[in-house]
Amino acid sequence: MDKNSAALYKKMQAEVESYQNLQKSCVKMVKQRALLESQLNENKCVLDELNLLGPDNKVYKLFGPVLVKQELEDSRQNVGKRIEYISKELKSSTDTLENMEKDMLKHREAVAKYQQQWQVAAAMK
């Protein structure tokens, strides 16, 4: 293998490695996004249940092994804030995932380009 082919091969290997690292990060991000979606759905269900309660109903919050009485409106506000926070995190993870996918496409194209150049160089021998 001549120097030019070896250099192309090293560049291609570096792109492949970058692509594989992005794939691993992407898988982690998808898992995190799925977790956030499930938390969001769970909190929406809790808020729906809290909205069904009347002013005379009592709400308790679990603190460790103890149930502590909490005001209904406080509970609604806390769950609402949690939903808002999770929604922001979900949007952020979606944006990050889209950027990762764009980067993966760039690396894939670079790998294909280097592979083609390497094959042409090898065929010219």
N, CA, C and O atoms as CSV, one atom per row, in Angstrom:
chain,resi,resn,atom,element,x,y,z
A,1,MET,N,N,0.860,-1.178,0.000
A,1,MET,CA,C,0.000,0.000,0.000
A,1,MET,C,C,0.906,1.241,0.000
A,1,MET,O,O,1.759,1.395,0.874
A,2,ASP,N,N,0.713,2.104,-0.971
A,2,ASP,CA,C,1.553,3.298,-1.045
A,2,ASP,C,C,1.106,4.334,-0.019
A,2,ASP,O,O,0.096,4.164,0.664
A,3,LYS,N,N,1.881,5.406,0.071
A,3,LYS,CA,C,1.618,6.430,1.097
A,3,LYS,C,C,0.263,7.090,0.918
A,3,LYS,O,O,-0.436,7.339,1.900
A,4,ASN,N,N,-0.124,7.379,-0.329
A,4,ASN,CA,C,-1.406,8.038,-0.602
A,4,ASN,C,C,-2.579,7.148,-0.180
A,4,ASN,O,O,-3.530,7.613,0.449
A,5,SER,N,N,-2.497,5.881,-0.531
A,5,SER,CA,C,-3.558,4.937,-0.152
A,5,SER,C,C,-3.623,4.773,1.365
A,5,SER,O,O,-4.705,4.703,1.948
A,6,ALA,N,N,-2.469,4.715,1.984
A,6,ALA,CA,C,-2.425,4.564,3.448
A,6,ALA,C,C,-3.036,5.784,4.134
A,6,ALA,O,O,-3.760,5.644,5.120
A,7,ALA,N,N,-2.748,6.975,3.619
A,7,ALA,CA,C,-3.303,8.199,4.201
A,7,ALA,C,C,-4.825,8.229,4.038
A,7,ALA,O,O,-5.549,8.584,4.968
A,8,LEU,N,N,-5.300,7.854,2.853
A,8,LEU,CA,C,-6.753,7.806,2.621
A,8,LEU,C,C,-7.418,6.797,3.551
A,8,LEU,O,O,-8.492,7.049,4.098
A,9,TYR,N,N,-6.760,5.650,3.720
A,9,TYR,CA,C,-7.303,4.611,4.585
A,9,TYR,C,C,-7.388,5.095,6.032
A,9,TYR,O,O,-8.371,4.824,6.721
A,10,LYS,N,N,-6.358,5.813,6.493
A,10,LYS,CA,C,-6.371,6.335,7.862
A,10,LYS,C,C,-7.480,7.366,8.050
A,10,LYS,O,O,-8.158,7.377,9.078
A,11,LYS,N,N,-7.660,8.233,7.050
A,11,LYS,CA,C,-8.741,9.227,7.119
A,11,LYS,C,C,-10.093,8.532,7.170
A,11,LYS,O,O,-10.976,8.916,7.936
A,12,MET,N,N,-10.240,7.505,6.344
A,12,MET,CA,C,-11.504,6.764,6.310
A,12,MET,C,C,-11.761,6.089,7.661
A,12,MET,O,O,-12.883,6.109,8.167
A,13,GLN,N,N,-10.716,5.494,8.238
A,13,GLN,CA,C,-10.856,4.844,9.539
A,13,GLN,C,C,-11.250,5.846,10.623
A,13,GLN,O,O,-12.070,5.540,11.488
A,14,ALA,N,N,-10.661,7.044,10.572
A,14,ALA,CA,C,-10.993,8.081,11.558
A,14,ALA,C,C,-12.458,8.500,11.419
A,14,ALA,O,O,-13.144,8.700,12.421
A,15,GLU,N,N,-12.935,8.632,10.187
A,15,GLU,CA,C,-14.347,8.985,9.958
A,15,GLU,C,C,-15.273,7.875,10.442
A,15,GLU,O,O,-16.318,8.142,11.033
A,16,VAL,N,N,-14.885,6.638,10.188
A,16,VAL,CA,C,-15.697,5.499,10.643
A,16,VAL,C,C,-15.777,5.482,12.163
A,16,VAL,O,O,-16.837,5.233,12.737
A,17,GLU,N,N,-14.652,5.748,12.804
A,17,GLU,CA,C,-14.625,5.774,14.271
A,17,GLU,C,C,-15.512,6.890,14.811
A,17,GLU,O,O,-16.260,6.687,15.768
A,18,SER,N,N,-15.428,8.067,14.197
A,18,SER,CA,C,-16.279,9.192,14.613
A,18,SER,C,C,-17.751,8.842,14.423
A,18,SER,O,O,-18.587,9.149,15.273
A,19,TYR,N,N,-18.053,8.207,13.315
A,19,TYR,CA,C,-19.431,7.808,13.020
A,19,TYR,C,C,-19.937,6.816,14.068
A,19,TYR,O,O,-21.063,6.941,14.550
A,20,GLN,N,N,-19.117,5.845,14.417
A,20,GLN,CA,C,-19.518,4.848,15.412
A,20,GLN,C,C,-19.732,5.481,16.781
A,20,GLN,O,O,-20.661,5.112,17.500
A,21,ASN,N,N,-18.876,6.433,17.145
A,21,ASN,CA,C,-19.050,7.137,18.425
A,21,ASN,C,C,-20.353,7.929,18.434
A,21,ASN,O,O,-21.067,7.960,19.436
A,22,LEU,N,N,-20.654,8.570,17.298
A,22,LEU,CA,C,-21.919,9.305,17.198
A,22,LEU,C,C,-23.107,8.360,17.306
A,22,LEU,O,O,-24.116,8.699,17.924
A,23,GLN,N,N,-22.992,7.180,16.710
A,23,GLN,CA,C,-24.074,6.199,16.798
A,23,GLN,C,C,-24.332,5.807,18.251
A,23,GLN,O,O,-25.481,5.715,18.683
A,24,LYS,N,N,-23.255,5.576,19.001
A,24,LYS,CA,C,-23.399,5.210,20.413
A,24,LYS,C,C,-24.076,6.334,21.192
A,24,LYS,O,O,-24.966,6.087,22.005
A,25,SER,N,N,-23.652,7.562,20.939
A,25,SER,CA,C,-24.252,8.713,21.618
A,25,SER,C,C,-25.719,8.859,21.231
A,25,SER,O,O,-26.561,9.218,22.055
A,26,CYS,N,N,-26.006,8.580,19.985
A,26,CYS,CA,C,-27.373,8.686,19.485
A,26,CYS,C,C,-28.280,7.669,20.189
A,26,CYS,O,O,-29.411,7.986,20.554
A,27,VAL,N,N,-27.779,6.459,20.372
A,27,VAL,CA,C,-28.551,5.421,21.063
A,27,VAL,C,C,-28.842,5.851,22.498
A,27,VAL,O,O,-29.956,5.672,22.988
A,28,LYS,N,N,-27.840,6.416,23.170
A,28,LYS,CA,C,-28.038,6.900,24.543
A,28,LYS,C,C,-29.093,8.006,24.579
A,28,LYS,O,O,-29.940,8.047,25.471
A,29,MET,N,N,-29.022,8.904,23.589
A,29,MET,CA,C,-29.957,10.024,23.535
A,29,MET,C,C,-31.383,9.527,23.284
A,29,MET,O,O,-32.336,10.067,23.847
A,30,VAL,N,N,-31.529,8.509,22.448
A,30,VAL,CA,C,-32.862,7.953,22.180
A,30,VAL,C,C,-33.435,7.328,23.451
A,30,VAL,O,O,-34.625,7.468,23.732
A,31,LYS,N,N,-32.590,6.640,24.217
A,31,LYS,CA,C,-33.048,6.046,25.486
A,31,LYS,C,C,-33.475,7.138,26.464
A,31,LYS,O,O,-34.498,7.022,27.138
A,32,GLN,N,N,-32.666,8.205,26.528
A,32,GLN,CA,C,-32.985,9.314,27.427
A,32,GLN,C,C,-34.294,9.967,27.005
A,32,GLN,O,O,-35.114,10.327,27.849
A,33,ARG,N,N,-34.486,10.117,25.712
A,33,ARG,CA,C,-35.708,10.740,25.189
A,33,ARG,C,C,-36.936,9.878,25.518
A,33,ARG,O,O,-37.990,10.401,25.878
A,34,ALA,N,N,-36.789,8.569,25.391
A,34,ALA,CA,C,-37.886,7.668,25.729
A,34,ALA,C,C,-38.250,7.774,27.203
A,34,ALA,O,O,-39.429,7.757,27.557
A,35,LEU,N,N,-37.247,7.883,28.061
A,35,LEU,CA,C,-37.481,8.047,29.495
A,35,LEU,C,C,-38.226,9.352,29.769
A,35,LEU,O,O,-39.169,9.379,30.559
A,36,LEU,N,N,-37.800,10.428,29.117
A,36,LEU,CA,C,-38.467,11.720,29.297
A,36,LEU,C,C,-39.918,11.663,28.825
A,36,LEU,O,O,-40.805,12.229,29.466
A,37,GLU,N,N,-40.157,10.988,27.718
A,37,GLU,CA,C,-41.530,10.874,27.218
A,37,GLU,C,C,-42.412,10.119,28.203
A,37,GLU,O,O,-43.563,10.495,28.424
A,38,SER,N,N,-41.878,9.060,28.792
A,38,SER,CA,C,-42.678,8.303,29.756
A,38,SER,C,C,-42.940,9.139,31.012
A,38,SER,O,O,-44.035,9.087,31.573
A,39,GLN,N,N,-41.940,9.908,31.454
A,39,GLN,CA,C,-42.134,10.777,32.618
A,39,GLN,C,C,-43.173,11.851,32.321
A,39,GLN,O,O,-43.994,12.184,33.175
A,40,LEU,N,N,-43.131,12.390,31.109
A,40,LEU,CA,C,-44.096,13.417,30.720
A,40,LEU,C,C,-45.512,12.847,30.730
A,40,LEU,O,O,-46.434,13.474,31.252
A,41,ASN,N,N,-45.682,11.662,30.154
A,41,ASN,CA,C,-47.010,11.044,30.136
A,41,ASN,C,C,-47.509,10.744,31.550
A,41,ASN,O,O,-48.682,10.947,31.860
A,42,GLU,N,N,-46.618,10.268,32.386
A,42,GLU,CA,C,-46.987,9.965,33.772
A,42,GLU,C,C,-47.432,11.235,34.501
A,42,GLU,O,O,-48.436,11.223,35.212
A,43,ASN,N,N,-46.694,12.316,34.327
A,43,ASN,CA,C,-47.045,13.568,34.997
A,43,ASN,C,C,-48.336,14.166,34.442
A,43,ASN,O,O,-49.098,14.782,35.187
A,44,LYS,N,N,-48.592,13.994,33.150
A,44,LYS,CA,C,-49.853,14.469,32.574
A,44,LYS,C,C,-51.031,13.701,33.170
A,44,LYS,O,O,-52.086,14.275,33.438
A,45,CYS,N,N,-50.839,12.405,33.374
A,45,CYS,CA,C,-51.896,11.605,34.001
A,45,CYS,C,C,-52.144,12.059,35.435
A,45,CYS,O,O,-53.290,12.140,35.879
A,46,VAL,N,N,-51.076,12.351,36.150
A,46,VAL,CA,C,-51.206,12.837,37.529
A,46,VAL,C,C,-51.963,14.161,37.544
A,46,VAL,O,O,-52.842,14.366,38.380
A,47,LEU,N,N,-51.624,15.055,36.626
A,47,LEU,CA,C,-52.308,16.354,36.564
A,47,LEU,C,C,-53.787,16.171,36.229
A,47,LEU,O,O,-54.640,16.857,36.793
A,48,ASP,N,N,-54.092,15.257,35.322
A,48,ASP,CA,C,-55.493,14.969,34.993
A,48,ASP,C,C,-56.248,14.488,36.228
A,48,ASP,O,O,-57.382,14.895,36.477
A,49,GLU,N,N,-55.597,13.614,36.996
A,49,GLU,CA,C,-56.232,13.106,38.222
A,49,GLU,C,C,-56.418,14.219,39.243
A,49,GLU,O,O,-57.452,14.286,39.908
A,50,LEU,N,N,-55.437,15.082,39.369
A,50,LEU,CA,C,-55.547,16.202,40.315
A,50,LEU,C,C,-56.661,17.162,39.900
A,50,LEU,O,O,-57.338,17.740,40.750
A,51,ASN,N,N,-56.846,17.329,38.594
A,51,ASN,CA,C,-57.899,18.219,38.107
A,51,ASN,C,C,-59.300,17.644,38.341
A,51,ASN,O,O,-60.281,18.389,38.347
A,52,LEU,N,N,-59.397,16.337,38.531
A,52,LEU,CA,C,-60.693,15.714,38.821
A,52,LEU,C,C,-61.120,15.932,40.277
A,52,LEU,O,O,-62.301,15.827,40.608
A,53,LEU,N,N,-60.150,16.235,41.133
A,53,LEU,CA,C,-60.445,16.387,42.561
A,53,LEU,C,C,-61.123,17.721,42.846
A,53,LEU,O,O,-60.866,18.732,42.193
A,54,GLY,N,N,-61.985,17.683,43.832
A,54,GLY,CA,C,-62.660,18.899,44.279
A,54,GLY,C,C,-61.902,19.539,45.425
A,54,GLY,O,O,-60.941,18.964,45.934
A,55,PRO,N,N,-62.333,20.742,45.839
A,55,PRO,CA,C,-61.620,21.456,46.912
A,55,PRO,C,C,-61.688,20.751,48.263
A,55,PRO,O,O,-60.858,21.012,49.135
A,56,ASP,N,N,-62.656,19.868,48.449
A,56,ASP,CA,C,-62.775,19.179,49.736
A,56,ASP,C,C,-61.941,17.896,49.801
A,56,ASP,O,O,-61.830,17.288,50.865
A,57,ASN,N,N,-61.363,17.484,48.691
A,57,ASN,CA,C,-60.504,16.301,48.676
A,57,ASN,C,C,-59.136,16.629,49.263
A,57,ASN,O,O,-58.671,17.768,49.214
A,58,LYS,N,N,-58.508,15.597,49.820
A,58,LYS,CA,C,-57.187,15.771,50.422
A,58,LYS,C,C,-56.132,15.119,49.534
A,58,LYS,O,O,-56.356,14.070,48.930
A,59,VAL,N,N,-54.981,15.772,49.478
A,59,VAL,CA,C,-53.867,15.264,48.679
A,59,VAL,C,C,-52.689,15.058,49.616
A,59,VAL,O,O,-52.395,15.900,50.465
A,60,TYR,N,N,-52.020,13.925,49.448
A,60,TYR,CA,C,-50.848,13.611,50.245
A,60,TYR,C,C,-49.662,13.365,49.323
A,60,TYR,O,O,-49.800,12.825,48.225
A,61,LYS,N,N,-48.497,13.775,49.800
A,61,LYS,CA,C,-47.275,13.563,49.048
A,61,LYS,C,C,-46.371,12.661,49.870
A,61,LYS,O,O,-46.255,12.811,51.086
A,62,LEU,N,N,-45.736,11.726,49.185
A,62,LEU,CA,C,-44.861,10.775,49.864
A,62,LEU,C,C,-43.458,11.364,50.009
A,62,LEU,O,O,-42.788,11.647,49.016
A,63,PHE,N,N,-43.025,11.545,51.250
A,63,PHE,CA,C,-41.670,11.987,51.568
A,63,PHE,C,C,-40.995,10.852,52.312
A,63,PHE,O,O,-41.205,10.674,53.511
A,64,GLY,N,N,-40.180,10.080,51.594
A,64,GLY,CA,C,-39.561,8.904,52.211
A,64,GLY,C,C,-40.661,7.938,52.633
A,64,GLY,O,O,-41.498,7.566,51.811
A,65,PRO,N,N,-40.676,7.523,53.906
A,65,PRO,CA,C,-41.710,6.590,54.368
A,65,PRO,C,C,-42.968,7.290,54.908
A,65,PRO,O,O,-43.863,6.624,55.429
A,66,VAL,N,N,-43.045,8.622,54.789
A,66,VAL,CA,C,-44.121,9.377,55.423
A,66,VAL,C,C,-44.994,10.064,54.375
A,66,VAL,O,O,-44.487,10.642,53.413
A,67,LEU,N,N,-46.310,9.995,54.572
A,67,LEU,CA,C,-47.247,10.740,53.742
A,67,LEU,C,C,-47.509,12.086,54.406
A,67,LEU,O,O,-47.892,12.148,55.575
A,68,VAL,N,N,-47.300,13.157,53.656
A,68,VAL,CA,C,-47.482,14.503,54.183
A,68,VAL,C,C,-48.616,15.162,53.417
A,68,VAL,O,O,-48.671,15.110,52.188
A,69,LYS,N,N,-49.538,15.795,54.181
A,69,LYS,CA,C,-50.656,16.475,53.550
A,69,LYS,C,C,-50.143,17.680,52.767
A,69,LYS,O,O,-49.264,18.412,53.222
A,70,GLN,N,N,-50.717,17.866,51.572
A,70,GLN,CA,C,-50.312,18.973,50.722
A,70,GLN,C,C,-51.566,19.617,50.147
A,70,GLN,O,O,-52.561,18.942,49.884
A,71,GLU,N,N,-51.506,20.930,49.957
A,71,GLU,CA,C,-52.639,21.644,49.372
A,71,GLU,C,C,-52.819,21.208,47.920
A,71,GLU,O,O,-51.849,20.978,47.199
A,72,LEU,N,N,-54.078,21.099,47.511
A,72,LEU,CA,C,-54.397,20.652,46.160
A,72,LEU,C,C,-53.778,21.578,45.105
A,72,LEU,O,O,-53.205,21.110,44.121
A,73,GLU,N,N,-53.896,22.871,45.316
A,73,GLU,CA,C,-53.362,23.825,44.332
A,73,GLU,C,C,-51.839,23.756,44.264
A,73,GLU,O,O,-51.257,23.891,43.187
A,74,ASP,N,N,-51.194,23.546,45.408
A,74,ASP,CA,C,-49.736,23.380,45.412
A,74,ASP,C,C,-49.336,22.149,44.594
A,74,ASP,O,O,-48.370,22.181,43.831
A,75,SER,N,N,-50.082,21.085,44.765
A,75,SER,CA,C,-49.802,19.856,44.021
A,75,SER,C,C,-49.955,20.087,42.519
A,75,SER,O,O,-49.121,19.648,41.727
A,76,ARG,N,N,-51.017,20.772,42.141
A,76,ARG,CA,C,-51.240,21.069,40.718
A,76,ARG,C,C,-50.105,21.914,40.154
A,76,ARG,O,O,-49.616,21.655,39.055
A,77,GLN,N,N,-49.687,22.927,40.914
A,77,GLN,CA,C,-48.598,23.792,40.449
A,77,GLN,C,C,-47.283,23.014,40.326
A,77,GLN,O,O,-46.548,23.181,39.352
A,78,ASN,N,N,-46.993,22.173,41.305
A,78,ASN,CA,C,-45.760,21.379,41.264
A,78,ASN,C,C,-45.728,20.451,40.056
A,78,ASN,O,O,-44.714,20.351,39.366
A,79,VAL,N,N,-46.834,19.782,39.808
A,79,VAL,CA,C,-46.900,18.868,38.671
A,79,VAL,C,C,-46.838,19.664,37.360
A,79,VAL,O,O,-46.209,19.226,36.397
A,80,GLY,N,N,-47.480,20.813,37.327
A,80,GLY,CA,C,-47.426,21.668,36.143
A,80,GLY,C,C,-46.006,22.122,35.833
A,80,GLY,O,O,-45.578,22.126,34.679
A,81,LYS,N,N,-45.289,22.501,36.876
A,81,LYS,CA,C,-43.885,22.914,36.701
A,81,LYS,C,C,-43.032,21.742,36.232
A,81,LYS,O,O,-42.143,21.906,35.397
A,82,ARG,N,N,-43.307,20.570,36.770
A,82,ARG,CA,C,-42.568,19.374,36.357
A,82,ARG,C,C,-42.824,19.073,34.878
A,82,ARG,O,O,-41.900,18.735,34.138
A,83,ILE,N,N,-44.076,19.198,34.456
A,83,ILE,CA,C,-44.434,18.967,33.052
A,83,ILE,C,C,-43.712,19.976,32.156
A,83,ILE,O,O,-43.195,19.624,31.096
A,84,GLU,N,N,-43.686,21.215,32.592
A,84,GLU,CA,C,-43.004,22.266,31.832
A,84,GLU,C,C,-41.505,21.961,31.705
A,84,GLU,O,O,-40.935,22.091,30.622
A,85,TYR,N,N,-40.880,21.562,32.794
A,85,TYR,CA,C,-39.454,21.241,32.786
A,85,TYR,C,C,-39.161,20.044,31.881
A,85,TYR,O,O,-38.232,20.080,31.074
A,86,ILE,N,N,-39.954,18.990,32.020
A,86,ILE,CA,C,-39.739,17.788,31.216
A,86,ILE,C,C,-39.952,18.101,29.739
A,86,ILE,O,O,-39.230,17.582,28.888
A,87,SER,N,N,-40.932,18.939,29.426
A,87,SER,CA,C,-41.178,19.322,28.033
A,87,SER,C,C,-39.969,20.058,27.451
A,87,SER,O,O,-39.588,19.818,26.305
A,88,LYS,N,N,-39.376,20.938,28.226
A,88,LYS,CA,C,-38.175,21.652,27.765
A,88,LYS,C,C,-37.019,20.681,27.533
A,88,LYS,O,O,-36.313,20.774,26.529
A,89,GLU,N,N,-36.834,19.758,28.462
A,89,GLU,CA,C,-35.775,18.760,28.322
A,89,GLU,C,C,-36.009,17.877,27.091
A,89,GLU,O,O,-35.071,17.517,26.380
A,90,LEU,N,N,-37.264,17.542,26.859
A,90,LEU,CA,C,-37.621,16.715,25.708
A,90,LEU,C,C,-37.318,17.444,24.406
A,90,LEU,O,O,-36.791,16.849,23.465
A,91,LYS,N,N,-37.647,18.723,24.353
A,91,LYS,CA,C,-37.355,19.511,23.159
A,91,LYS,C,C,-35.851,19.617,22.949
A,91,LYS,O,O,-35.367,19.505,21.823
A,92,SER,N,N,-35.120,19.833,24.024
A,92,SER,CA,C,-33.663,19.922,23.943
A,92,SER,C,C,-33.055,18.621,23.433
A,92,SER,O,O,-32.166,18.637,22.581
A,93,SER,N,N,-33.532,17.502,23.950
A,93,SER,CA,C,-32.989,16.213,23.510
A,93,SER,C,C,-33.367,15.927,22.061
A,93,SER,O,O,-32.592,15.304,21.334
A,94,THR,N,N,-34.547,16.372,21.632
A,94,THR,CA,C,-34.952,16.207,20.237
A,94,THR,C,C,-34.042,17.018,19.321
A,94,THR,O,O,-33.613,16.531,18.275
A,95,ASP,N,N,-33.751,18.247,19.713
A,95,ASP,CA,C,-32.853,19.095,18.920
A,95,ASP,C,C,-31.449,18.484,18.849
A,95,ASP,O,O,-30.824,18.469,17.788
A,96,THR,N,N,-30.966,17.986,19.977
A,96,THR,CA,C,-29.643,17.359,20.013
A,96,THR,C,C,-29.609,16.131,19.122
A,96,THR,O,O,-28.632,15.899,18.411
A,97,LEU,N,N,-30.677,15.345,19.161
A,97,LEU,CA,C,-30.761,14.139,18.338
A,97,LEU,C,C,-30.752,14.495,16.848
A,97,LEU,O,O,-30.100,13.821,16.050
A,98,GLU,N,N,-31.470,15.544,16.481
A,98,GLU,CA,C,-31.480,15.976,15.084
A,98,GLU,C,C,-30.089,16.413,14.640
A,98,GLU,O,O,-29.658,16.084,13.535
A,99,ASN,N,N,-29.386,17.150,15.494
A,99,ASN,CA,C,-28.021,17.572,15.170
A,99,ASN,C,C,-27.083,16.377,15.030
A,99,ASN,O,O,-26.230,16.348,14.143
A,100,MET,N,N,-27.249,15.391,15.914
A,100,MET,CA,C,-26.430,14.181,15.826
A,100,MET,C,C,-26.675,13.452,14.509
A,100,MET,O,O,-25.739,12.963,13.878
A,101,GLU,N,N,-27.931,13.384,14.104
A,101,GLU,CA,C,-28.261,12.700,12.858
A,101,GLU,C,C,-27.649,13.429,11.664
A,101,GLU,O,O,-27.190,12.788,10.718
A,102,LYS,N,N,-27.639,14.763,11.698
A,102,LYS,CA,C,-27.002,15.536,10.633
A,102,LYS,C,C,-25.497,15.257,10.597
A,102,LYS,O,O,-24.915,15.073,9.528
A,103,ASP,N,N,-24.877,15.229,11.779
A,103,ASP,CA,C,-23.441,14.937,11.851
A,103,ASP,C,C,-23.139,13.527,11.351
A,103,ASP,O,O,-22.145,13.305,10.660
A,104,MET,N,N,-24.007,12.573,11.707
A,104,MET,CA,C,-23.818,11.202,11.243
A,104,MET,C,C,-23.887,11.132,9.723
A,104,MET,O,O,-23.125,10.392,9.101
A,105,LEU,N,N,-24.786,11.888,9.129
A,105,LEU,CA,C,-24.907,11.908,7.671
A,105,LEU,C,C,-23.628,12.461,7.046
A,105,LEU,O,O,-23.146,11.936,6.043
A,106,LYS,N,N,-23.082,13.517,7.637
A,106,LYS,CA,C,-21.827,14.095,7.130
A,106,LYS,C,C,-20.700,13.068,7.199
A,106,LYS,O,O,-19.931,12.924,6.248
A,107,HIS,N,N,-20.600,12.358,8.316
A,107,HIS,CA,C,-19.547,11.351,8.462
A,107,HIS,C,C,-19.747,10.201,7.475
A,107,HIS,O,O,-18.780,9.688,6.911
A,108,ARG,N,N,-20.997,9.798,7.268
A,108,ARG,CA,C,-21.287,8.728,6.324
A,108,ARG,C,C,-20.857,9.115,4.905
A,108,ARG,O,O,-20.276,8.315,4.171
A,109,GLU,N,N,-21.163,10.372,4.542
A,109,GLU,CA,C,-20.774,10.864,3.226
A,109,GLU,C,C,-19.256,10.933,3.102
A,109,GLU,O,O,-18.704,10.590,2.057
A,110,ALA,N,N,-18.580,11.373,4.158
A,110,ALA,CA,C,-17.120,11.447,4.131
A,110,ALA,C,C,-16.510,10.055,4.003
A,110,ALA,O,O,-15.540,9.868,3.269
A,111,VAL,N,N,-17.069,9.084,4.710
A,111,VAL,CA,C,-16.576,7.709,4.619
A,111,VAL,C,C,-16.737,7.199,3.189
A,111,VAL,O,O,-15.821,6.587,2.639
A,112,ALA,N,N,-17.886,7.446,2.595
A,112,ALA,CA,C,-18.124,6.990,1.228
A,112,ALA,C,C,-17.130,7.647,0.261
A,112,ALA,O,O,-16.617,6.990,-0.645
A,113,LYS,N,N,-16.861,8.940,0.456
A,113,LYS,CA,C,-15.926,9.665,-0.405
A,113,LYS,C,C,-14.516,9.083,-0.275
A,113,LYS,O,O,-13.855,8.815,-1.279
A,114,TYR,N,N,-14.058,8.889,0.973
A,114,TYR,CA,C,-12.720,8.342,1.185
A,114,TYR,C,C,-12.617,6.911,0.665
A,114,TYR,O,O,-11.592,6.510,0.115
A,115,GLN,N,N,-13.675,6.162,0.843
A,115,GLN,CA,C,-13.675,4.780,0.376
A,115,GLN,C,C,-13.554,4.737,-1.147
A,115,GLN,O,O,-12.810,3.925,-1.699
A,116,GLN,N,N,-14.280,5.603,-1.804
A,116,GLN,CA,C,-14.227,5.665,-3.263
A,116,GLN,C,C,-12.825,6.086,-3.724
A,116,GLN,O,O,-12.276,5.490,-4.650
A,117,GLN,N,N,-12.250,7.099,-3.090
A,117,GLN,CA,C,-10.909,7.555,-3.449
A,117,GLN,C,C,-9.875,6.457,-3.205
A,117,GLN,O,O,-8.946,6.278,-3.993
A,118,TRP,N,N,-10.048,5.731,-2.113
A,118,TRP,CA,C,-9.125,4.663,-1.776
A,118,TRP,C,C,-9.206,3.539,-2.808
A,118,TRP,O,O,-8.184,2.986,-3.214
A,119,GLN,N,N,-10.430,3.206,-3.231
A,119,GLN,CA,C,-10.613,2.161,-4.234
A,119,GLN,C,C,-10.013,2.566,-5.580
A,119,GLN,O,O,-9.405,1.745,-6.268
A,120,VAL,N,N,-10.189,3.852,-5.955
A,120,VAL,CA,C,-9.620,4.343,-7.198
A,120,VAL,C,C,-8.092,4.281,-7.129
A,120,VAL,O,O,-7.434,3.868,-8.083
A,121,ALA,N,N,-7.546,4.694,-5.998
A,121,ALA,CA,C,-6.086,4.659,-5.830
A,121,ALA,C,C,-5.567,3.211,-5.875
A,121,ALA,O,O,-4.507,2.950,-6.443
A,122,ALA,N,N,-6.297,2.296,-5.291
A,122,ALA,CA,C,-5.882,0.898,-5.278
A,122,ALA,C,C,-5.997,0.291,-6.679
A,122,ALA,O,O,-5.187,-0.558,-7.051
A,123,ALA,N,N,-6.979,0.713,-7.445
A,123,ALA,CA,C,-7.179,0.171,-8.792
A,123,ALA,C,C,-6.119,0.693,-9.769
A,123,ALA,O,O,-5.843,0.051,-10.782
A,124,MET,N,N,-5.535,1.835,-9.475
A,124,MET,CA,C,-4.543,2.431,-10.370
A,124,MET,C,C,-3.175,1.740,-10.260
A,124,MET,O,O,-2.284,2.011,-11.066
A,125,LYS,N,N,-3.006,0.884,-9.307
A,125,LYS,CA,C,-1.713,0.193,-9.124
A,125,LYS,C,C,-1.471,-0.783,-10.241
A,125,LYS,O,O,-0.441,-1.456,-10.261
